Amino acid sequence: MASGSEEWSAAQIDDYETLISTTDVELLKRAWRNEKAAPEILPFEEALVKRAKEQIQLMEETVDDFAESGHDPLIASLYQMDLDRAQFLLRSYLRVRLQKIEKFMFHIWKTDTYRNRLSTEEEKFTERCIRDIGKHLEETVLSKLADNYQSLLKQSVISEEDDMVPEPQLDTFVVAKCQKATRPLYLDGSRQSASFDRPFQEELMSGNISLV
């Protein structure tokens, strides 16, 4: 039986689990899962993506060095597995955001809250998509319709709202788990900050909870 000095205390175990759960790879995985589960586009994780790209570049150089110097193939393969995992998570995170942008581009572009959540590259992509799709529809369909039905955003000129623009369904169900101790959450949103639209949104943005 191991002595008390050789065993980890509960506090040490908690510290270790916290360290593992907050590495950039784990944070990137969490960001990807949050983005997949959330109905609307979330704020772009700029600092995290920048660090992930730098780490991937370093890992690629390390794998190349190992291959050239004749190190143990097993060690090289382990580094390659870590590299593949990081690349997969980064690509998946960026891809799911692009899918949301393609689906809700007009709504995102006209809503400052969502537009401000885009990266510089995503904003350029959204603007280009809207311009190209608008031009294509104008040349192939809208120009051939009656004047009252040539709007890209409305069914007709009598429509008061942009009823042709898809919007994310914010009342959809999500499953969340707490990452740290948080205040009581109320499903009716009666005690949430006025700057957030839904229960859990404020806690999600602050990193207190994550979606699964």
JSON list of C-alpha atoms in Angstrom, two decimals:
[
{"chain": "A", "resi": 1, "resn": "MET", "atom": "CA", "xyz": [0.00, 0.00, 0.00]},
{"chain": "A", "resi": 2, "resn": "ALA", "atom": "CA", "xyz": [1.40, 3.39, -0.98]},
{"chain": "A", "resi": 3, "resn": "SER", "atom": "CA", "xyz": [2.10, 5.91, 1.74]},
{"chain": "A", "resi": 4, "resn": "GLY", "atom": "CA", "xyz": [0.19, 9.14, 1.98]},
{"chain": "A", "resi": 5, "resn": "SER", "atom": "CA", "xyz": [3.14, 11.10, 0.59]},
{"chain": "A", "resi": 6, "resn": "GLU", "atom": "CA", "xyz": [3.14, 8.97, -2.58]},
{"chain": "A", "resi": 7, "resn": "GLU", "atom": "CA", "xyz": [-0.55, 9.39, -3.26]},
{"chain": "A", "resi": 8, "resn": "TRP", "atom": "CA", "xyz": [-2.05, 12.40, -4.94]},
{"chain": "A", "resi": 9, "resn": "SER", "atom": "CA", "xyz": [-4.35, 14.50, -2.84]},
{"chain": "A", "resi": 10, "resn": "ALA", "atom": "CA", "xyz": [-7.79, 15.47, -4.13]},
{"chain": "A", "resi": 11, "resn": "ALA", "atom": "CA", "xyz": [-6.52, 19.01, -4.66]},
{"chain": "A", "resi": 12, "resn": "GLN", "atom": "CA", "xyz": [-3.59, 17.79, -6.77]},
{"chain": "A", "resi": 13, "resn": "ILE", "atom": "CA", "xyz": [-5.92, 15.66, -8.89]},
{"chain": "A", "resi": 14, "resn": "ASP", "atom": "CA", "xyz": [-8.23, 18.65, -9.41]},
{"chain": "A", "resi": 15, "resn": "ASP", "atom": "CA", "xyz": [-5.27, 20.82, -10.42]},
{"chain": "A", "resi": 16, "resn": "TYR", "atom": "CA", "xyz": [-4.09, 18.18, -12.90]},
{"chain": "A", "resi": 17, "resn": "GLU", "atom": "CA", "xyz": [-7.55, 17.77, -14.45]},
{"chain": "A", "resi": 18, "resn": "THR", "atom": "CA", "xyz": [-7.88, 21.54, -14.71]},
{"chain": "A", "resi": 19, "resn": "LEU", "atom": "CA", "xyz": [-4.51, 21.75, -16.49]},
{"chain": "A", "resi": 20, "resn": "ILE", "atom": "CA", "xyz": [-5.48, 18.98, -18.94]},
{"chain": "A", "resi": 21, "resn": "SER", "atom": "CA", "xyz": [-8.88, 20.54, -19.64]},
{"chain": "A", "resi": 22, "resn": "THR", "atom": "CA", "xyz": [-7.43, 23.98, -20.36]},
{"chain": "A", "resi": 23, "resn": "THR", "atom": "CA", "xyz": [-4.71, 23.08, -22.87]},
{"chain": "A", "resi": 24, "resn": "ASP", "atom": "CA", "xyz": [-5.20, 24.77, -26.22]},
{"chain": "A", "resi": 25, "resn": "VAL", "atom": "CA", "xyz": [-6.18, 21.49, -27.88]},
{"chain": "A", "resi": 26, "resn": "GLU", "atom": "CA", "xyz": [-8.88, 20.93, -25.28]},
{"chain": "A", "resi": 27, "resn": "LEU", "atom": "CA", "xyz": [-10.00, 24.54, -25.53]},
{"chain": "A", "resi": 28, "resn": "LEU", "atom": "CA", "xyz": [-10.18, 24.18, -29.31]},
{"chain": "A", "resi": 29, "resn": "LYS", "atom": "CA", "xyz": [-12.24, 21.01, -28.92]},
{"chain": "A", "resi": 30, "resn": "ARG", "atom": "CA", "xyz": [-14.59, 22.85, -26.56]},
{"chain": "A", "resi": 31, "resn": "ALA", "atom": "CA", "xyz": [-14.90, 25.78, -28.99]},
{"chain": "A", "resi": 32, "resn": "TRP", "atom": "CA", "xyz": [-15.72, 23.37, -31.83]},
{"chain": "A", "resi": 33, "resn": "ARG", "atom": "CA", "xyz": [-18.37, 21.57, -29.78]},
{"chain": "A", "resi": 34, "resn": "ASN", "atom": "CA", "xyz": [-19.91, 24.84, -28.63]},
{"chain": "A", "resi": 35, "resn": "GLU", "atom": "CA", "xyz": [-20.05, 26.08, -32.21]},
{"chain": "A", "resi": 36, "resn": "LYS", "atom": "CA", "xyz": [-21.62, 22.84, -33.44]},
{"chain": "A", "resi": 37, "resn": "ALA", "atom": "CA", "xyz": [-24.30, 22.82, -30.74]},
{"chain": "A", "resi": 38, "resn": "ALA", "atom": "CA", "xyz": [-25.18, 26.52, -30.67]},
{"chain": "A", "resi": 39, "resn": "PRO", "atom": "CA", "xyz": [-27.91, 27.60, -33.11]},
{"chain": "A", "resi": 40, "resn": "GLU", "atom": "CA", "xyz": [-26.29, 30.96, -33.84]},
{"chain": "A", "resi": 41, "resn": "ILE", "atom": "CA", "xyz": [-22.70, 31.82, -34.67]},
{"chain": "A", "resi": 42, "resn": "LEU", "atom": "CA", "xyz": [-20.56, 32.43, -31.59]},
{"chain": "A", "resi": 43, "resn": "PRO", "atom": "CA", "xyz": [-17.72, 34.95, -31.15]},
{"chain": "A", "resi": 44, "resn": "PHE", "atom": "CA", "xyz": [-14.62, 33.95, -33.10]},
{"chain": "A", "resi": 45, "resn": "GLU", "atom": "CA", "xyz": [-11.89, 32.54, -30.85]},
{"chain": "A", "resi": 46, "resn": "GLU", "atom": "CA", "xyz": [-9.17, 34.70, -32.38]},
{"chain": "A", "resi": 47, "resn": "ALA", "atom": "CA", "xyz": [-6.43, 34.30, -29.75]},
{"chain": "A", "resi": 48, "resn": "LEU", "atom": "CA", "xyz": [-7.03, 30.55, -29.48]},
{"chain": "A", "resi": 49, "resn": "VAL", "atom": "CA", "xyz": [-6.94, 30.02, -33.25]},
{"chain": "A", "resi": 50, "resn": "LYS", "atom": "CA", "xyz": [-3.73, 32.05, -33.51]},
{"chain": "A", "resi": 51, "resn": "ARG", "atom": "CA", "xyz": [-2.05, 29.96, -30.81]},
{"chain": "A", "resi": 52, "resn": "ALA", "atom": "CA", "xyz": [-3.30, 26.74, -32.40]},
{"chain": "A", "resi": 53, "resn": "LYS", "atom": "CA", "xyz": [-1.85, 27.70, -35.79]},
{"chain": "A", "resi": 54, "resn": "GLU", "atom": "CA", "xyz": [1.49, 28.52, -34.19]},
{"chain": "A", "resi": 55, "resn": "GLN", "atom": "CA", "xyz": [1.54, 25.23, -32.30]},
{"chain": "A", "resi": 56, "resn": "ILE", "atom": "CA", "xyz": [0.62, 23.28, -35.44]},
{"chain": "A", "resi": 57, "resn": "GLN", "atom": "CA", "xyz": [3.50, 24.91, -37.29]},
{"chain": "A", "resi": 58, "resn": "LEU", "atom": "CA", "xyz": [5.87, 24.02, -34.46]},
{"chain": "A", "resi": 59, "resn": "MET", "atom": "CA", "xyz": [4.58, 20.44, -34.37]},
{"chain": "A", "resi": 60, "resn": "GLU", "atom": "CA", "xyz": [5.05, 20.11, -38.15]},
{"chain": "A", "resi": 61, "resn": "GLU", "atom": "CA", "xyz": [8.66, 21.26, -37.80]},
{"chain": "A", "resi": 62, "resn": "THR", "atom": "CA", "xyz": [9.21, 18.81, -34.93]},
{"chain": "A", "resi": 63, "resn": "VAL", "atom": "CA", "xyz": [7.81, 15.88, -36.92]},
{"chain": "A", "resi": 64, "resn": "ASP", "atom": "CA", "xyz": [10.01, 16.79, -39.89]},
{"chain": "A", "resi": 65, "resn": "ASP", "atom": "CA", "xyz": [13.08, 17.05, -37.65]},
{"chain": "A", "resi": 66, "resn": "PHE", "atom": "CA", "xyz": [12.37, 13.65, -36.12]},
{"chain": "A", "resi": 67, "resn": "ALA", "atom": "CA", "xyz": [11.96, 12.07, -39.56]},
{"chain": "A", "resi": 68, "resn": "GLU", "atom": "CA", "xyz": [15.23, 13.56, -40.83]},
{"chain": "A", "resi": 69, "resn": "SER", "atom": "CA", "xyz": [17.32, 12.79, -37.73]},
{"chain": "A", "resi": 70, "resn": "GLY", "atom": "CA", "xyz": [16.30, 9.13, -37.48]},
{"chain": "A", "resi": 71, "resn": "HIS", "atom": "CA", "xyz": [14.64, 9.29, -34.05]},
{"chain": "A", "resi": 72, "resn": "ASP", "atom": "CA", "xyz": [12.54, 6.43, -32.74]},
{"chain": "A", "resi": 73, "resn": "PRO", "atom": "CA", "xyz": [9.67, 5.98, -35.27]},
{"chain": "A", "resi": 74, "resn": "LEU", "atom": "CA", "xyz": [7.25, 5.40, -32.39]},
{"chain": "A", "resi": 75, "resn": "ILE", "atom": "CA", "xyz": [7.99, 8.83, -30.91]},
{"chain": "A", "resi": 76, "resn": "ALA", "atom": "CA", "xyz": [7.65, 10.43, -34.34]},
{"chain": "A", "resi": 77, "resn": "SER", "atom": "CA", "xyz": [4.30, 8.70, -34.86]},
{"chain": "A", "resi": 78, "resn": "LEU", "atom": "CA", "xyz": [3.03, 9.99, -31.50]},
{"chain": "A", "resi": 79, "resn": "TYR", "atom": "CA", "xyz": [3.95, 13.53, -32.47]},
{"chain": "A", "resi": 80, "resn": "GLN", "atom": "CA", "xyz": [2.23, 12.98, -35.81]},
{"chain": "A", "resi": 81, "resn": "MET", "atom": "CA", "xyz": [-0.93, 11.82, -34.03]},
{"chain": "A", "resi": 82, "resn": "ASP", "atom": "CA", "xyz": [-0.96, 14.98, -31.91]},
{"chain": "A", "resi": 83, "resn": "LEU", "atom": "CA", "xyz": [-0.43, 17.04, -35.05]},
{"chain": "A", "resi": 84, "resn": "ASP", "atom": "CA", "xyz": [-3.28, 15.30, -36.90]},
{"chain": "A", "resi": 85, "resn": "ARG", "atom": "CA", "xyz": [-5.59, 15.83, -33.94]},
{"chain": "A", "resi": 86, "resn": "ALA", "atom": "CA", "xyz": [-4.84, 19.54, -33.70]},
{"chain": "A", "resi": 87, "resn": "GLN", "atom": "CA", "xyz": [-5.28, 20.03, -37.44]},
{"chain": "A", "resi": 88, "resn": "PHE", "atom": "CA", "xyz": [-8.58, 18.15, -37.40]},
{"chain": "A", "resi": 89, "resn": "LEU", "atom": "CA", "xyz": [-9.98, 20.24, -34.56]},
{"chain": "A", "resi": 90, "resn": "LEU", "atom": "CA", "xyz": [-8.90, 23.54, -36.11]},
{"chain": "A", "resi": 91, "resn": "ARG", "atom": "CA", "xyz": [-10.32, 22.66, -39.52]},
{"chain": "A", "resi": 92, "resn": "SER", "atom": "CA", "xyz": [-13.55, 21.39, -37.99]},
{"chain": "A", "resi": 93, "resn": "TYR", "atom": "CA", "xyz": [-13.99, 24.56, -35.93]},
{"chain": "A", "resi": 94, "resn": "LEU", "atom": "CA", "xyz": [-13.45, 26.83, -38.93]},
{"chain": "A", "resi": 95, "resn": "ARG", "atom": "CA", "xyz": [-15.61, 24.63, -41.18]},
{"chain": "A", "resi": 96, "resn": "VAL", "atom": "CA", "xyz": [-18.66, 24.65, -38.92]},
{"chain": "A", "resi": 97, "resn": "ARG", "atom": "CA", "xyz": [-18.46, 28.43, -38.72]},
{"chain": "A", "resi": 98, "resn": "LEU", "atom": "CA", "xyz": [-18.35, 28.71, -42.49]},
{"chain": "A", "resi": 99, "resn": "GLN", "atom": "CA", "xyz": [-21.39, 26.46, -42.73]},
{"chain": "A", "resi": 100, "resn": "LYS", "atom": "CA", "xyz": [-23.32, 28.79, -40.44]},
{"chain": "A", "resi": 101, "resn": "ILE", "atom": "CA", "xyz": [-22.18, 31.82, -42.41]},
{"chain": "A", "resi": 102, "resn": "GLU", "atom": "CA", "xyz": [-23.32, 30.25, -45.68]},
{"chain": "A", "resi": 103, "resn": "LYS", "atom": "CA", "xyz": [-26.71, 29.40, -44.17]},
{"chain": "A", "resi": 104, "resn": "PHE", "atom": "CA", "xyz": [-27.39, 32.68, -42.36]},
{"chain": "A", "resi": 105, "resn": "MET", "atom": "CA", "xyz": [-25.20, 35.13, -44.28]},
{"chain": "A", "resi": 106, "resn": "PHE", "atom": "CA", "xyz": [-27.88, 37.77, -44.88]},
{"chain": "A", "resi": 107, "resn": "HIS", "atom": "CA", "xyz": [-29.09, 37.69, -41.28]},
{"chain": "A", "resi": 108, "resn": "ILE", "atom": "CA", "xyz": [-25.54, 37.83, -39.92]},
{"chain": "A", "resi": 109, "resn": "TRP", "atom": "CA", "xyz": [-24.63, 40.72, -42.19]},
{"chain": "A", "resi": 110, "resn": "LYS", "atom": "CA", "xyz": [-27.58, 42.89, -41.17]},
{"chain": "A", "resi": 111, "resn": "THR", "atom": "CA", "xyz": [-27.28, 42.10, -37.43]},
{"chain": "A", "resi": 112, "resn": "ASP", "atom": "CA", "xyz": [-24.45, 43.95, -35.73]},
{"chain": "A", "resi": 113, "resn": "THR", "atom": "CA", "xyz": [-24.28, 41.48, -32.83]},
{"chain": "A", "resi": 114, "resn": "TYR", "atom": "CA", "xyz": [-23.56, 38.58, -35.16]},
{"chain": "A", "resi": 115, "resn": "ARG", "atom": "CA", "xyz": [-21.47, 40.53, -37.63]},
{"chain": "A", "resi": 116, "resn": "ASN", "atom": "CA", "xyz": [-19.13, 41.60, -34.83]},
{"chain": "A", "resi": 117, "resn": "ARG", "atom": "CA", "xyz": [-18.54, 37.93, -33.99]},
{"chain": "A", "resi": 118, "resn": "LEU", "atom": "CA", "xyz": [-16.85, 37.24, -37.32]},
{"chain": "A", "resi": 119, "resn": "SER", "atom": "CA", "xyz": [-13.12, 37.21, -37.91]},
{"chain": "A", "resi": 120, "resn": "THR", "atom": "CA", "xyz": [-11.70, 39.59, -40.51]},
{"chain": "A", "resi": 121, "resn": "GLU", "atom": "CA", "xyz": [-11.43, 36.73, -43.02]},
{"chain": "A", "resi": 122, "resn": "GLU", "atom": "CA", "xyz": [-14.98, 35.55, -42.27]},
{"chain": "A", "resi": 123, "resn": "GLU", "atom": "CA", "xyz": [-16.32, 39.06, -42.74]},
{"chain": "A", "resi": 124, "resn": "LYS", "atom": "CA", "xyz": [-14.65, 39.30, -46.16]},
{"chain": "A", "resi": 125, "resn": "PHE", "atom": "CA", "xyz": [-16.01, 35.85, -47.05]},
{"chain": "A", "resi": 126, "resn": "THR", "atom": "CA", "xyz": [-19.55, 36.82, -46.01]},
{"chain": "A", "resi": 127, "resn": "GLU", "atom": "CA", "xyz": [-19.46, 40.05, -47.99]},
{"chain": "A", "resi": 128, "resn": "ARG", "atom": "CA", "xyz": [-18.16, 38.26, -51.07]},
{"chain": "A", "resi": 129, "resn": "CYS", "atom": "CA", "xyz": [-20.81, 35.53, -50.82]},
{"chain": "A", "resi": 130, "resn": "ILE", "atom": "CA", "xyz": [-23.64, 38.04, -50.50]},
{"chain": "A", "resi": 131, "resn": "ARG", "atom": "CA", "xyz": [-22.35, 39.99, -53.49]},
{"chain": "A", "resi": 132, "resn": "ASP", "atom": "CA", "xyz": [-21.90, 36.92, -55.68]},
{"chain": "A", "resi": 133, "resn": "ILE", "atom": "CA", "xyz": [-25.22, 35.31, -54.75]},
{"chain": "A", "resi": 134, "resn": "GLY", "atom": "CA", "xyz": [-27.05, 38.59, -55.19]},
{"chain": "A", "resi": 135, "resn": "LYS", "atom": "CA", "xyz": [-25.54, 39.08, -58.63]},
{"chain": "A", "resi": 136, "resn": "HIS", "atom": "CA", "xyz": [-26.31, 35.52, -59.68]},
{"chain": "A", "resi": 137, "resn": "LEU", "atom": "CA", "xyz": [-29.93, 35.65, -58.54]},
{"chain": "A", "resi": 138, "resn": "GLU", "atom": "CA", "xyz": [-30.42, 39.06, -60.13]},
{"chain": "A", "resi": 139, "resn": "GLU", "atom": "CA", "xyz": [-29.16, 37.87, -63.50]},
{"chain": "A", "resi": 140, "resn": "THR", "atom": "CA", "xyz": [-30.88, 34.47, -63.52]},
{"chain": "A", "resi": 141, "resn": "VAL", "atom": "CA", "xyz": [-34.17, 34.93, -61.65]},
{"chain": "A", "resi": 142, "resn": "LEU", "atom": "CA", "xyz": [-35.08, 38.28, -60.12]},
{"chain": "A", "resi": 143, "resn": "SER", "atom": "CA", "xyz": [-34.70, 40.35, -63.27]},
{"chain": "A", "resi": 144, "resn": "LYS", "atom": "CA", "xyz": [-37.29, 38.12, -64.95]},
{"chain": "A", "resi": 145, "resn": "LEU", "atom": "CA", "xyz": [-39.92, 38.61, -62.26]},
{"chain": "A", "resi": 146, "resn": "ALA", "atom": "CA", "xyz": [-42.43, 41.42, -61.87]},
{"chain": "A", "resi": 147, "resn": "ASP", "atom": "CA", "xyz": [-41.09, 44.55, -60.19]},
{"chain": "A", "resi": 148, "resn": "ASN", "atom": "CA", "xyz": [-42.95, 43.77, -56.96]},
{"chain": "A", "resi": 149, "resn": "TYR", "atom": "CA", "xyz": [-41.06, 40.49, -56.55]},
{"chain": "A", "resi": 150, "resn": "GLN", "atom": "CA", "xyz": [-37.49, 41.43, -57.38]},
{"chain": "A", "resi": 151, "resn": "SER", "atom": "CA", "xyz": [-36.27, 41.81, -53.81]},
{"chain": "A", "resi": 152, "resn": "LEU", "atom": "CA", "xyz": [-33.53, 39.46, -52.66]},
{"chain": "A", "resi": 153, "resn": "LEU", "atom": "CA", "xyz": [-34.69, 39.68, -49.04]},
{"chain": "A", "resi": 154, "resn": "LYS", "atom": "CA", "xyz": [-38.50, 40.05, -49.20]},
{"chain": "A", "resi": 155, "resn": "GLN", "atom": "CA", "xyz": [-41.20, 38.00, -50.87]},
{"chain": "A", "resi": 156, "resn": "SER", "atom": "CA", "xyz": [-42.77, 41.17, -52.24]},
{"chain": "A", "resi": 157, "resn": "VAL", "atom": "CA", "xyz": [-42.67, 44.92, -51.78]},
{"chain": "A", "resi": 158, "resn": "ILE", "atom": "CA", "xyz": [-45.59, 44.75, -49.35]},
{"chain": "A", "resi": 159, "resn": "SER", "atom": "CA", "xyz": [-43.61, 42.60, -46.90]},
{"chain": "A", "resi": 160, "resn": "GLU", "atom": "CA", "xyz": [-42.71, 44.60, -43.81]},
{"chain": "A", "resi": 161, "resn": "GLU", "atom": "CA", "xyz": [-39.80, 42.36, -42.82]},
{"chain": "A", "resi": 162, "resn": "ASP", "atom": "CA", "xyz": [-37.04, 40.44, -44.60]},
{"chain": "A", "resi": 163, "resn": "ASP", "atom": "CA", "xyz": [-39.14, 37.27, -44.73]},
{"chain": "A", "resi": 164, "resn": "MET", "atom": "CA", "xyz": [-36.82, 35.57, -47.25]},
{"chain": "A", "resi": 165, "resn": "VAL", "atom": "CA", "xyz": [-33.84, 35.64, -44.88]},
{"chain": "A", "resi": 166, "resn": "PRO", "atom": "CA", "xyz": [-33.16, 32.45, -42.87]},
{"chain": "A", "resi": 167, "resn": "GLU", "atom": "CA", "xyz": [-32.52, 33.05, -39.18]},
{"chain": "A", "resi": 168, "resn": "PRO", "atom": "CA", "xyz": [-31.08, 30.74, -36.49]},
{"chain": "A", "resi": 169, "resn": "GLN", "atom": "CA", "xyz": [-33.71, 29.16, -34.25]},
{"chain": "A", "resi": 170, "resn": "LEU", "atom": "CA", "xyz": [-32.72, 30.53, -30.86]},
{"chain": "A", "resi": 171, "resn": "ASP", "atom": "CA", "xyz": [-35.45, 28.60, -29.02]},
{"chain": "A", "resi": 172, "resn": "THR", "atom": "CA", "xyz": [-33.95, 25.22, -29.90]},
{"chain": "A", "resi": 173, "resn": "PHE", "atom": "CA", "xyz": [-32.91, 22.74, -27.20]},
{"chain": "A", "resi": 174, "resn": "VAL", "atom": "CA", "xyz": [-29.25, 22.47, -26.16]},
{"chain": "A", "resi": 175, "resn": "VAL", "atom": "CA", "xyz": [-27.42, 20.32, -23.62]},
{"chain": "A", "resi": 176, "resn": "ALA", "atom": "CA", "xyz": [-24.85, 22.02, -21.43]},
{"chain": "A", "resi": 177, "resn": "LYS", "atom": "CA", "xyz": [-22.41, 21.11, -18.69]},
{"chain": "A", "resi": 178, "resn": "CYS", "atom": "CA", "xyz": [-20.75, 23.33, -16.10]},
{"chain": "A", "resi": 179, "resn": "GLN", "atom": "CA", "xyz": [-17.01, 23.93, -16.48]},
{"chain": "A", "resi": 180, "resn": "LYS", "atom": "CA", "xyz": [-16.79, 25.74, -13.15]},
{"chain": "A", "resi": 181, "resn": "ALA", "atom": "CA", "xyz": [-19.01, 26.85, -10.29]},
{"chain": "A", "resi": 182, "resn": "THR", "atom": "CA", "xyz": [-21.63, 29.28, -11.53]},
{"chain": "A", "resi": 183, "resn": "ARG", "atom": "CA", "xyz": [-24.65, 31.14, -10.29]},
{"chain": "A", "resi": 184, "resn": "PRO", "atom": "CA", "xyz": [-28.15, 29.62, -10.46]},
{"chain": "A", "resi": 185, "resn": "LEU", "atom": "CA", "xyz": [-29.56, 29.64, -13.98]},
{"chain": "A", "resi": 186, "resn": "TYR", "atom": "CA", "xyz": [-33.22, 30.34, -14.69]},
{"chain": "A", "resi": 187, "resn": "LEU", "atom": "CA", "xyz": [-34.75, 28.89, -17.85]},
{"chain": "A", "resi": 188, "resn": "ASP", "atom": "CA", "xyz": [-37.23, 31.74, -18.20]},
{"chain": "A", "resi": 189, "resn": "GLY", "atom": "CA", "xyz": [-34.35, 34.21, -18.47]},
{"chain": "A", "resi": 190, "resn": "SER", "atom": "CA", "xyz": [-35.83, 36.34, -15.70]},
{"chain": "A", "resi": 191, "resn": "ARG", "atom": "CA", "xyz": [-32.47, 37.02, -14.03]},
{"chain": "A", "resi": 192, "resn": "GLN", "atom": "CA", "xyz": [-30.08, 37.19, -16.96]},
{"chain": "A", "resi": 193, "resn": "SER", "atom": "CA", "xyz": [-28.17, 40.23, -18.16]},
{"chain": "A", "resi": 194, "resn": "ALA", "atom": "CA", "xyz": [-30.11, 42.52, -20.48]},
{"chain": "A", "resi": 195, "resn": "SER", "atom": "CA", "xyz": [-27.34, 42.25, -23.09]},
{"chain": "A", "resi": 196, "resn": "PHE", "atom": "CA", "xyz": [-28.05, 38.54, -23.70]},
{"chain": "A", "resi": 197, "resn": "ASP", "atom": "CA", "xyz": [-31.03, 37.02, -25.49]},
{"chain": "A", "resi": 198, "resn": "ARG", "atom": "CA", "xyz": [-31.36, 33.62, -23.86]},
{"chain": "A", "resi": 199, "resn": "PRO", "atom": "CA", "xyz": [-30.78, 31.70, -20.62]},
{"chain": "A", "resi": 200, "resn": "PHE", "atom": "CA", "xyz": [-27.30, 30.11, -20.56]},
{"chain": "A", "resi": 201, "resn": "GLN", "atom": "CA", "xyz": [-26.00, 32.48, -23.26]},
{"chain": "A", "resi": 202, "resn": "GLU", "atom": "CA", "xyz": [-24.19, 34.71, -20.78]},
{"chain": "A", "resi": 203, "resn": "GLU", "atom": "CA", "xyz": [-22.63, 31.71, -19.03]},
{"chain": "A", "resi": 204, "resn": "LEU", "atom": "CA", "xyz": [-21.60, 30.17, -22.35]},
{"chain": "A", "resi": 205, "resn": "MET", "atom": "CA", "xyz": [-19.88, 33.35, -23.52]},
{"chain": "A", "resi": 206, "resn": "SER", "atom": "CA", "xyz": [-18.00, 33.62, -20.23]},
{"chain": "A", "resi": 207, "resn": "GLY", "atom": "CA", "xyz": [-16.82, 30.00, -20.41]},
{"chain": "A", "resi": 208, "resn": "ASN", "atom": "CA", "xyz": [-18.65, 28.89, -17.26]},
{"chain": "A", "resi": 209, "resn": "ILE", "atom": "CA", "xyz": [-20.58, 26.27, -19.21]},
{"chain": "A", "resi": 210, "resn": "SER", "atom": "CA", "xyz": [-20.00, 24.39, -22.47]},
{"chain": "A", "resi": 211, "resn": "LEU", "atom": "CA", "xyz": [-22.38, 22.71, -24.90]},
{"chain": "A", "resi": 212, "resn": "VAL", "atom": "CA", "xyz": [-22.29, 19.01, -25.70]}
]
